[in-house]
GROMACS .gro file of C-alpha atoms in nm:
model
  459
    1MET     CA    1  -2.106   3.087  -3.492
    2HIS     CA    2  -1.825   3.114  -3.346
    3LEU     CA    3  -1.859   2.924  -2.939
    4PRO     CA    4  -1.601   3.085  -2.665
    5PRO     CA    5  -1.353   2.862  -2.570
    6SER     CA    6  -1.316   2.617  -2.356
    7LEU     CA    7  -1.023   2.683  -2.066
    8PHE     CA    8  -0.822   2.311  -1.986
    9TRP     CA    9  -0.612   2.326  -1.722
   10PHE     CA   10  -0.341   2.031  -1.714
   11ARG     CA   11  -0.250   1.890  -1.393
   12ARG     CA   12  -0.146   1.572  -1.332
   13ASP     CA   13  -0.227   1.468  -1.641
   14LEU     CA   14   0.031   1.612  -1.883
   15ARG     CA   15  -0.079   1.420  -2.206
   16LEU     CA   16  -0.326   1.413  -2.493
   17ILE     CA   17  -0.401   1.077  -2.523
   18ASP     CA   18  -0.681   0.904  -2.310
   19ASN     CA   19  -0.779   1.243  -2.136
   20PRO     CA   20  -1.177   1.252  -2.048
   21ALA     CA   21  -1.142   1.580  -1.936
   22LEU     CA   22  -0.971   1.705  -2.241
   23VAL     CA   23  -1.195   1.538  -2.423
   24ALA     CA   24  -1.559   1.753  -2.219
   25ALA     CA   25  -1.329   2.041  -2.299
   26ALA     CA   26  -1.289   1.967  -2.668
   27ASP     CA   27  -1.683   1.902  -2.729
   28GLY     CA   28  -1.731   2.156  -3.019
   29ARG     CA   29  -1.582   2.448  -2.882
   30PRO     CA   30  -1.189   2.566  -2.939
   31VAL     CA   31  -0.945   2.400  -2.613
   32VAL     CA   32  -0.704   2.703  -2.447
   33GLY     CA   33  -0.485   2.418  -2.255
   34LEU     CA   34  -0.285   2.576  -1.961
   35PHE     CA   35  -0.055   2.454  -1.678
   36VAL     CA   36  -0.020   2.719  -1.356
   37ILE     CA   37   0.307   2.689  -1.192
   38ASP     CA   38   0.188   2.721  -0.847
   39ASP     CA   39   0.456   2.800  -0.581
   40ALA     CA   40   0.262   2.586  -0.340
   41LEU     CA   41   0.344   2.296  -0.537
   42TYR     CA   42   0.614   2.362  -0.712
   43GLY     CA   43   0.836   2.578  -0.487
   44PRO     CA   44   0.854   2.252  -0.210
   45SER     CA   45   0.970   2.042  -0.524
   46GLY     CA   46   1.267   1.868  -0.525
   47ASP     CA   47   1.520   1.952  -0.821
   48ASN     CA   48   1.447   1.620  -1.015
   49ARG     CA   49   1.074   1.610  -1.023
   50ARG     CA   50   1.119   2.009  -1.132
   51ALA     CA   51   1.358   1.891  -1.391
   52PHE     CA   52   1.144   1.616  -1.528
   53LEU     CA   53   0.833   1.861  -1.483
   54ARG     CA   54   1.013   2.080  -1.711
   55ARG     CA   55   1.033   1.789  -1.950
   56CYS     CA   56   0.729   1.686  -1.983
   57LEU     CA   57   0.594   2.008  -2.013
   58ASP     CA   58   0.854   2.084  -2.347
   59ALA     CA   59   0.701   1.723  -2.425
   60LEU     CA   60   0.353   1.865  -2.399
   61ASP     CA   61   0.358   2.172  -2.535
   62ALA     CA   62   0.508   1.990  -2.850
   63ASP     CA   63   0.239   1.751  -2.890
   64MET     CA   64   0.023   2.080  -2.885
   65GLY     CA   65   0.230   2.247  -3.146
   66GLY     CA   66   0.315   2.529  -2.935
   67SER     CA   67  -0.033   2.589  -2.802
   68LEU     CA   68   0.052   2.541  -2.436
   69VAL     CA   69  -0.003   2.835  -2.230
   70VAL     CA   70   0.213   2.861  -1.954
   71ARG     CA   71   0.118   3.112  -1.604
   72TRP     CA   72   0.271   3.130  -1.267
   73GLY     CA   73   0.126   3.208  -1.009
   74ASP     CA   74  -0.192   3.103  -0.771
   75PRO     CA   75  -0.442   2.893  -0.963
   76ALA     CA   76  -0.744   3.069  -0.770
   77GLU     CA   77  -0.614   3.376  -0.971
   78ILE     CA   78  -0.451   3.256  -1.269
   79VAL     CA   79  -0.767   3.032  -1.398
   80PRO     CA   80  -0.990   3.294  -1.318
   81GLU     CA   81  -0.780   3.537  -1.471
   82VAL     CA   82  -0.753   3.344  -1.846
   83ALA     CA   83  -1.084   3.245  -1.833
   84ALA     CA   84  -1.165   3.615  -1.903
   85GLU     CA   85  -0.897   3.658  -2.101
   86VAL     CA   86  -1.084   3.446  -2.378
   87ASP     CA   87  -1.407   3.501  -2.217
   88ALA     CA   88  -1.431   3.120  -2.150
   89GLY     CA   89  -1.751   2.958  -2.007
   90GLN     CA   90  -1.597   2.642  -1.839
   91VAL     CA   91  -1.302   2.532  -1.685
   92TYR     CA   92  -1.249   2.191  -1.684
   93ALA     CA   93  -0.956   1.954  -1.518
   94THR     CA   94  -0.848   1.630  -1.384
   95GLY     CA   95  -0.993   1.563  -1.066
   96ASP     CA   96  -0.786   1.629  -0.719
   97HIS     CA   97  -0.821   1.402  -0.461
   98GLY     CA   98  -0.479   1.515  -0.245
   99PRO     CA   99  -0.586   1.748   0.083
  100TYR     CA  100  -0.404   2.036  -0.136
  101GLY     CA  101  -0.563   1.951  -0.458
  102MET     CA  102  -0.903   1.941  -0.345
  103ALA     CA  103  -0.872   2.322  -0.108
  104ARG     CA  104  -0.738   2.468  -0.423
  105ASP     CA  105  -0.984   2.337  -0.624
  106GLU     CA  106  -1.288   2.488  -0.392
  107ARG     CA  107  -1.084   2.807  -0.382
  108VAL     CA  108  -1.078   2.815  -0.847
  109ALA     CA  109  -1.458   2.762  -0.819
  110ALA     CA  110  -1.513   3.002  -0.566
  111ALA     CA  111  -1.334   3.264  -0.774
  112LEU     CA  112  -1.464   3.189  -1.095
  113ALA     CA  113  -1.811   3.146  -0.976
  114PRO     CA  114  -1.882   3.567  -0.965
  115SER     CA  115  -1.852   3.543  -1.385
  116GLY     CA  116  -2.108   3.301  -1.419
  117ARG     CA  117  -1.848   3.048  -1.472
  118SER     CA  118  -1.781   2.683  -1.381
  119PHE     CA  119  -1.536   2.476  -1.277
  120ILE     CA  120  -1.580   2.079  -1.383
  121ALA     CA  121  -1.386   1.785  -1.270
  122VAL     CA  122  -1.328   1.502  -1.502
  123ASP     CA  123  -1.217   1.149  -1.368
  124SER     CA  124  -0.905   1.094  -1.163
  125PRO     CA  125  -0.549   1.025  -1.190
  126TYR     CA  126  -0.635   0.640  -1.013
  127ALA     CA  127  -0.787   0.352  -1.183
  128VAL     CA  128  -1.102   0.388  -0.963
  129PRO     CA  129  -1.111   0.698  -0.810
  130PRO     CA  130  -1.100   0.793  -0.425
  131GLY     CA  131  -1.461   0.741  -0.257
  132SER     CA  132  -1.596   0.534  -0.550
  133VAL     CA  133  -1.566   0.203  -0.317
  134ALA     CA  134  -1.701   0.133   0.021
  135THR     CA  135  -1.691  -0.130   0.345
  136GLY     CA  136  -2.045  -0.297   0.401
  137SER     CA  137  -2.060  -0.060   0.626
  138GLY     CA  138  -2.005   0.239   0.387
  139THR     CA  139  -1.717   0.342   0.545
  140PRO     CA  140  -1.345   0.378   0.357
  141PHE     CA  141  -1.127   0.107   0.366
  142LYS     CA  142  -0.857   0.092   0.618
  143VAL     CA  143  -0.729  -0.239   0.465
  144PHE     CA  144  -0.505  -0.357   0.159
  145THR     CA  145  -0.685  -0.741   0.099
  146PRO     CA  146  -1.061  -0.656   0.169
  147TYR     CA  147  -0.992  -0.309  -0.048
  148TYR     CA  148  -0.872  -0.482  -0.355
  149ARG     CA  149  -1.153  -0.775  -0.397
  150VAL     CA  150  -1.376  -0.503  -0.407
  151TRP     CA  151  -1.153  -0.317  -0.594
  152GLN     CA  152  -1.126  -0.599  -0.865
  153THR     CA  153  -1.511  -0.581  -0.957
  154VAL     CA  154  -1.525  -0.252  -1.055
  155PRO     CA  155  -1.553  -0.236  -1.401
  156ALA     CA  156  -1.308  -0.156  -1.593
  157VAL     CA  157  -1.280   0.162  -1.811
  158ALA     CA  158  -1.124   0.129  -2.191
  159PRO     CA  159  -0.912   0.393  -2.295
  160VAL     CA  160  -1.040   0.727  -2.518
  161ALA     CA  161  -0.887   0.857  -2.801
  162VAL     CA  162  -0.730   1.182  -2.807
  163PRO     CA  163  -0.974   1.427  -2.901
  164GLU     CA  164  -0.979   1.641  -3.219
  165VAL     CA  165  -0.865   2.002  -3.032
  166ASP     CA  166  -0.895   2.347  -3.200
  167TRP     CA  167  -0.594   2.483  -2.977
  168VAL     CA  168  -0.643   2.867  -2.966
  169THR     CA  169  -0.305   3.008  -3.006
  170ASP     CA  170  -0.245   3.315  -2.960
  171LEU     CA  171  -0.211   3.376  -2.579
  172ALA     CA  172   0.042   3.569  -2.418
  173SER     CA  173   0.227   3.239  -2.276
  174ASP     CA  174   0.501   3.316  -1.908
  175GLU     CA  175   0.826   3.118  -1.957
  176LEU     CA  176   0.893   2.755  -1.893
  177PRO     CA  177   1.069   2.729  -1.529
  178PRO     CA  178   1.407   2.701  -1.617
  179GLU     CA  179   1.522   2.356  -1.568
  180PRO     CA  180   1.742   2.277  -1.283
  181GLU     CA  181   2.073   2.150  -1.286
  182VAL     CA  182   2.080   1.777  -1.135
  183ILE     CA  183   2.310   1.471  -1.067
  184ALA     CA  184   2.059   1.229  -1.167
  185GLU     CA  185   2.016   1.090  -1.438
  186LEU     CA  186   1.646   1.091  -1.551
  187PRO     CA  187   1.463   0.914  -1.725
  188GLU     CA  188   1.295   1.013  -2.121
  189ALA     CA  189   0.988   1.255  -2.017
  190GLY     CA  190   0.643   1.312  -2.187
  191GLU     CA  191   0.315   1.020  -2.319
  192ALA     CA  192   0.529   0.904  -2.633
  193ALA     CA  193   0.866   0.791  -2.401
  194ALA     CA  194   0.552   0.658  -2.080
  195ALA     CA  195   0.399   0.458  -2.424
  196ALA     CA  196   0.774   0.310  -2.545
  197ASP     CA  197   0.816   0.224  -2.119
  198LEU     CA  198   0.509   0.054  -2.105
  199ASP     CA  199   0.595  -0.165  -2.465
  200ALA     CA  200   0.947  -0.235  -2.310
  201PHE     CA  201   0.772  -0.366  -1.969
  202LEU     CA  202   0.445  -0.562  -2.149
  203ALA     CA  203   0.726  -0.688  -2.359
  204ASP     CA  204   1.040  -0.822  -2.199
  205ARG     CA  205   0.920  -0.819  -1.769
  206VAL     CA  206   0.575  -0.808  -1.690
  207ASP     CA  207   0.497  -1.215  -1.719
  208ALA     CA  208   0.822  -1.225  -1.495
  209TYR     CA  209   0.743  -0.912  -1.229
  210ASP     CA  210   0.615  -1.174  -0.977
  211ASP     CA  211   0.952  -1.342  -0.970
  212GLN     CA  212   1.206  -1.071  -1.015
  213ARG     CA  213   0.999  -0.766  -0.844
  214ASP     CA  214   1.176  -0.792  -0.561
  215ARG     CA  215   1.544  -0.838  -0.681
  216PRO     CA  216   1.680  -0.531  -0.729
  217GLY     CA  217   2.008  -0.622  -0.910
  218VAL     CA  218   1.768  -0.703  -1.193
  219ASP     CA  219   1.616  -0.494  -1.471
  220GLY     CA  220   1.196  -0.646  -1.343
  221THR     CA  221   1.001  -0.311  -1.233
  222SER     CA  222   0.779  -0.100  -1.463
  223ARG     CA  223   0.947   0.162  -1.396
  224LEU     CA  224   0.588   0.367  -1.462
  225SER     CA  225   0.560   0.564  -1.120
  226THR     CA  226   0.727   0.848  -1.258
  227HIS     CA  227   0.493   0.898  -1.553
  228LEU     CA  228   0.214   0.774  -1.312
  229LYS     CA  229   0.340   1.068  -1.042
  230TRP     CA  230   0.306   1.333  -1.332
  231GLY     CA  231  -0.008   1.160  -1.563
  232THR     CA  232   0.202   1.126  -1.914
  233ILE     CA  233   0.018   0.768  -1.882
  234HIS     CA  234  -0.256   0.697  -1.695
  235PRO     CA  235  -0.299   0.348  -1.506
  236ARG     CA  236  -0.660   0.228  -1.721
  237GLN     CA  237  -0.419   0.254  -2.037
  238ILE     CA  238  -0.197  -0.020  -1.873
  239LEU     CA  239  -0.509  -0.209  -1.704
  240ASP     CA  240  -0.620  -0.208  -2.034
  241ARG     CA  241  -0.294  -0.470  -2.142
  242LEU     CA  242  -0.269  -0.611  -1.868
  243GLY     CA  243  -0.343  -0.983  -1.911
  244PRO     CA  244  -0.436  -1.297  -1.674
  245SER     CA  245  -0.053  -1.488  -1.613
  246VAL     CA  246   0.059  -1.474  -1.274
  247GLY     CA  247   0.370  -1.173  -1.330
  248GLN     CA  248   0.035  -0.937  -1.437
  249GLU     CA  249  -0.170  -1.033  -1.207
  250SER     CA  250   0.069  -0.909  -0.933
  251PHE     CA  251   0.141  -0.594  -1.146
  252ARG     CA  252  -0.263  -0.491  -1.114
  253ARG     CA  253  -0.222  -0.592  -0.771
  254GLN     CA  254   0.044  -0.329  -0.746
  255LEU     CA  255  -0.140  -0.083  -0.965
  256ALA     CA  256  -0.384  -0.142  -0.688
  257TRP     CA  257  -0.199  -0.057  -0.409
  258ARG     CA  258  -0.179   0.269  -0.542
  259ASP     CA  259  -0.518   0.340  -0.563
  260PHE     CA  260  -0.552   0.205  -0.237
  261TYR     CA  261  -0.290   0.455  -0.110
  262GLY     CA  262  -0.459   0.733  -0.293
  263THR     CA  263  -0.826   0.640  -0.120
  264VAL     CA  264  -0.626   0.631   0.244
  265LEU     CA  265  -0.484   0.984   0.208
  266ASN     CA  266  -0.801   1.156   0.072
  267ALA     CA  267  -1.020   1.006   0.342
  268TRP     CA  268  -0.762   1.075   0.615
  269PRO     CA  269  -0.584   1.364   0.493
  270GLY     CA  270  -0.407   1.434   0.825
  271SER     CA  271  -0.238   1.068   0.731
  272ALA     CA  272   0.028   1.259   0.518
  273ARG     CA  273   0.201   1.394   0.857
  274ASP     CA  274   0.018   1.229   1.152
  275ASN     CA  275   0.073   0.840   1.247
  276PHE     CA  276  -0.272   0.708   1.122
  277VAL     CA  277  -0.260   0.449   1.429
  278PRO     CA  278  -0.262   0.701   1.658
  279LYS     CA  279  -0.129   0.445   1.938
  280MET     CA  280   0.211   0.494   1.797
  281ASP     CA  281   0.218   0.860   1.923
  282ALA     CA  282   0.381   0.726   2.201
  283LEU     CA  283   0.694   0.582   2.034
  284THR     CA  284   1.024   0.753   2.114
  285TRP     CA  285   1.203   0.908   1.889
  286ASP     CA  286   1.581   1.001   1.859
  287THR     CA  287   1.678   1.355   1.771
  288GLY     CA  288   1.973   1.572   1.855
  289SER     CA  289   2.350   1.588   1.699
  290GLU     CA  290   2.362   1.252   1.700
  291ALA     CA  291   2.029   1.165   1.572
  292ASP     CA  292   2.128   1.440   1.279
  293GLU     CA  293   2.468   1.300   1.220
  294ARG     CA  294   2.313   0.952   1.167
  295PHE     CA  295   2.066   1.078   0.943
  296ALA     CA  296   2.316   1.201   0.769
  297ALA     CA  297   2.514   0.910   0.696
  298TRP     CA  298   2.161   0.769   0.560
  299CYS     CA  299   2.091   1.012   0.332
  300GLU     CA  300   2.440   0.999   0.215
  301GLY     CA  301   2.459   0.587   0.181
  302ARG     CA  302   2.783   0.586   0.438
  303THR     CA  303   2.583   0.366   0.702
  304GLY     CA  304   2.799   0.050   0.643
  305TYR     CA  305   2.549  -0.188   0.575
  306PRO     CA  306   2.577  -0.231   0.195
  307ILE     CA  307   2.219  -0.245   0.042
  308VAL     CA  308   2.078   0.034   0.286
  309ASP     CA  309   2.402   0.236   0.131
  310ALA     CA  310   2.338   0.108  -0.222
  311GLY     CA  311   2.009   0.172  -0.193
  312MET     CA  312   2.073   0.547  -0.106
  313ARG     CA  313   2.335   0.596  -0.373
  314GLN     CA  314   2.081   0.470  -0.667
  315LEU     CA  315   1.826   0.751  -0.429
  316ARG     CA  316   2.117   1.056  -0.546
  317ALA     CA  317   2.244   0.895  -0.834
  318THR     CA  318   1.873   0.809  -1.057
  319GLY     CA  319   1.601   1.027  -0.827
  320TRP     CA  320   1.471   0.669  -0.784
  321MET     CA  321   1.422   0.398  -0.567
  322HIS     CA  322   1.363   0.001  -0.639
  323ASN     CA  323   1.057  -0.055  -0.381
  324ARG     CA  324   1.213  -0.328  -0.211
  325VAL     CA  325   1.536  -0.140  -0.102
  326ARG     CA  326   1.281   0.175   0.001
  327MET     CA  327   1.136  -0.085   0.241
  328ILE     CA  328   1.498  -0.167   0.336
  329THR     CA  329   1.644   0.178   0.385
  330ALA     CA  330   1.310   0.304   0.574
  331SER     CA  331   1.274   0.049   0.832
  332PHE     CA  332   1.702   0.105   0.857
  333LEU     CA  333   1.609   0.478   0.949
  334VAL     CA  334   1.282   0.404   1.194
  335LYS     CA  335   1.404   0.103   1.376
  336ASP     CA  336   1.760   0.080   1.337
  337LEU     CA  337   1.829   0.430   1.408
  338HIS     CA  338   1.568   0.558   1.583
  339ILE     CA  339   1.487   0.853   1.326
  340ASP     CA  340   1.153   0.952   1.276
  341TRP     CA  341   0.953   0.797   1.003
  342ARG     CA  342   0.844   1.162   0.856
  343ARG     CA  343   1.216   1.263   0.857
  344GLY     CA  344   1.302   1.022   0.582
  345ALA     CA  345   0.982   1.008   0.401
  346ARG     CA  346   1.070   1.437   0.374
  347TRP     CA  347   1.408   1.322   0.228
  348PHE     CA  348   1.224   1.081  -0.031
  349MET     CA  349   1.041   1.324  -0.122
  350ASP     CA  350   1.291   1.589  -0.222
  351GLN     CA  351   1.471   1.364  -0.422
  352LEU     CA  352   1.228   1.099  -0.591
  353VAL     CA  353   1.168   1.195  -0.923
  354ASP     CA  354   0.777   1.006  -0.892
  355GLY     CA  355   0.775   1.154  -0.500
  356ASP     CA  356   0.409   1.102  -0.474
  357LEU     CA  357   0.247   1.221  -0.153
  358ALA     CA  358   0.011   0.931  -0.038
  359ALA     CA  359   0.236   0.645  -0.276
  360ASN     CA  360   0.538   0.807  -0.023
  361GLN     CA  361   0.332   0.897   0.347
  362HIS     CA  362   0.223   0.591   0.365
  363GLY     CA  363   0.436   0.370   0.229
  364TRP     CA  364   0.668   0.506   0.522
  365GLN     CA  365   0.394   0.444   0.751
  366TRP     CA  366   0.305   0.087   0.660
  367THR     CA  367   0.728   0.038   0.719
  368ALA     CA  368   0.732   0.241   1.010
  369GLY     CA  369   0.442   0.034   1.195
  370THR     CA  370   0.252   0.337   1.211
  371GLY     CA  371   0.030   0.343   0.893
  372THR     CA  372  -0.258   0.089   0.704
  373ASP     CA  373  -0.203  -0.275   0.713
  374ALA     CA  374   0.107  -0.185   0.830
  375SER     CA  375   0.415  -0.423   0.919
  376PRO     CA  376   0.397  -0.515   1.224
  377PHE     CA  377   0.620  -0.307   1.449
  378PHE     CA  378   0.813  -0.632   1.534
  379ARG     CA  379   0.921  -0.670   1.187
  380VAL     CA  380   1.271  -0.559   1.188
  381PHE     CA  381   1.414  -0.591   0.872
  382ASN     CA  382   1.798  -0.709   0.918
  383PRO     CA  383   2.005  -0.502   0.622
  384VAL     CA  384   2.292  -0.822   0.609
  385SER     CA  385   1.993  -1.104   0.547
  386GLN     CA  386   1.759  -0.888   0.342
  387GLY     CA  387   2.056  -0.808   0.123
  388ARG     CA  388   2.205  -1.156   0.079
  389LYS     CA  389   1.785  -1.284   0.006
  390PHE     CA  390   1.715  -0.990  -0.256
  391ASP     CA  391   2.046  -0.926  -0.412
  392PRO     CA  392   2.199  -1.230  -0.391
  393ASP     CA  393   2.441  -1.244  -0.649
  394GLY     CA  394   2.594  -0.861  -0.549
  395ALA     CA  395   2.464  -0.672  -0.847
  396TYR     CA  396   2.318  -0.422  -0.721
  397VAL     CA  397   2.541  -0.338  -0.436
  398ARG     CA  398   2.870  -0.340  -0.655
  399ARG     CA  399   2.658  -0.207  -0.894
  400TRP     CA  400   2.606   0.123  -0.608
  401VAL     CA  401   2.854   0.058  -0.338
  402PRO     CA  402   3.156  -0.013  -0.569
  403GLU     CA  403   3.439   0.018  -0.267
  404ILE     CA  404   3.387  -0.291  -0.201
  405ALA     CA  405   3.296  -0.498  -0.548
  406HIS     CA  406   3.604  -0.695  -0.525
  407LEU     CA  407   3.477  -0.840  -0.201
  408GLY     CA  408   3.331  -1.237  -0.244
  409ASP     CA  409   2.955  -1.259  -0.214
  410LYS     CA  410   2.948  -1.473   0.144
  411HIS     CA  411   3.139  -1.122   0.292
  412LEU     CA  412   2.980  -0.904   0.039
  413HIS     CA  413   2.662  -0.814   0.241
  414GLU     CA  414   2.885  -0.774   0.595
  415PRO     CA  415   3.201  -0.682   0.485
  416TRP     CA  416   3.314  -0.630   0.806
  417SER     CA  417   3.366  -0.975   0.833
  418ASP     CA  418   3.617  -1.061   0.536
  419PRO     CA  419   3.927  -1.222   0.622
  420HIS     CA  420   4.147  -0.958   0.543
  421GLY     CA  421   3.889  -0.652   0.687
  422ALA     CA  422   3.666  -0.451   0.559
  423PRO     CA  423   3.762  -0.194   0.272
  424ALA     CA  424   3.917   0.101   0.429
  425ALA     CA  425   3.789   0.298   0.214
  426TYR     CA  426   3.441   0.232   0.321
  427PRO     CA  427   3.250   0.295   0.665
  428PRO     CA  428   3.197   0.084   0.988
  429PRO     CA  429   2.853  -0.032   1.058
  430LEU     CA  430   2.691   0.273   1.198
  431VAL     CA  431   2.512   0.089   1.456
  432ASP     CA  432   2.530  -0.266   1.539
  433HIS     CA  433   2.179  -0.382   1.440
  434GLY     CA  434   2.128  -0.674   1.668
  435VAL     CA  435   2.174  -0.442   1.950
  436GLU     CA  436   1.954  -0.183   1.782
  437ARG     CA  437   1.678  -0.382   1.710
  438LEU     CA  438   1.665  -0.505   2.063
  439GLU     CA  439   1.584  -0.081   2.158
  440ALA     CA  440   1.288  -0.070   1.906
  441LEU     CA  441   1.157  -0.357   2.003
  442ALA     CA  442   1.199  -0.186   2.439
  443ARG     CA  443   1.055   0.096   2.248
  444TYR     CA  444   0.752  -0.075   2.155
  445ASP     CA  445   0.687  -0.229   2.463
  446VAL     CA  446   0.589   0.111   2.622
  447VAL     CA  447   0.396   0.181   2.289
  448LYS     CA  448   0.203  -0.134   2.385
  449ALA     CA  449   0.203  -0.056   2.795
  450THR     CA  450   0.089   0.247   2.729
  451ALA     CA  451  -0.239   0.182   2.482
  452SER     CA  452  -0.325  -0.090   2.778
  453GLY     CA  453  -0.310   0.130   3.043
  454ALA     CA  454  -0.539   0.428   2.831
  455THR     CA  455  -0.728   0.115   2.727
  456ALA     CA  456  -0.751   0.014   3.113
  457ALA     CA  457  -0.875   0.366   3.222
  458ALA     CA  458  -1.117   0.459   2.947
  459GLY     CA  459  -1.296   0.068   3.087
   0.00000   0.00000   0.00000
């Protein structure tokens, strides 16, 4: 007796190993493997993410023996259509906890129901799925440290092996999206590349991670964020191989931060665009032509502050930026240029190949002093001292800002201080950091006064 197939809908899980939803779909039935090019997601993506997605789909299709079915359109139309073509009784997918993904899945489930078909979500892209842990009063966590304490108590789940899958191979497929021409040097795509990158990190760098992770001139980070974004690896696979060293514990904590931000976005979906801390709505931002010109200088890496410019140039050249430098460049935009964090977050999402809505938006809000666990607004990163502290030998700046590479360590992070003057090819500082720091604090004083007035009025 031939059973009707299951339909497995790939999304942010472009792998075969450790894919519990695929295991469920393949339980005694043939499987149709489907990926939907959804314009609601594909359209706003930057070219770096589009190019990397295309490469991930190529790799996945090869791993499936050429069986991946690709369709373009609205998933609420495409998924029921494909399920009807093959008379699939059930549609399986890895759960999605983002604002758009949850609403989309509700529409798909509703569209499947009249034909008697079910939508079954299994697992999630997180080690600890959103909603799995809560405070003592049953509410979602807003602060990372207590979240992490509970996160650590959740029993570990072992990765699952690749199931035996009888792929359906005779279904029509649309062409894969063309790969955009990009200037960024993107990493290798696919689950084999993700596994190789994890192997290299664990073999060479993880034990020094706690010491090296804030040094952008050192190859000290995992570079696994892009693979985690697209699900060519699951955090469960990483956690399963981490040991007790200080460096490995430090990296485990970073994976927990990823889960935490996913949890926050799930509980407060408006935080993708709105200040998580409402009182910060009173903070004023610069707009108009001068702000636009300064924003363009920031995007292009010509602010005159070397560590900021190095980061922005790395972003354009690779589709990735070192995490410490993400914080420095974000602080500069918000507190030196007084430009809304949302504008910077949009630029990052356009450029980053690992652009993840939860991590990106809440990382920006942390730096801007508007989010959960926010860095206090009065903590203003000094781009010169940050450069000296985290790039002391100038390796990072010299790589990405070659026009000042000849300067000695003493003057590299403030080239205008060189006795011979800053190189003509490098711009002078866009703003005076000392002046703009005071301006940022003055604007924050207004926020505090407004909040105090509102509290008094309510009392």
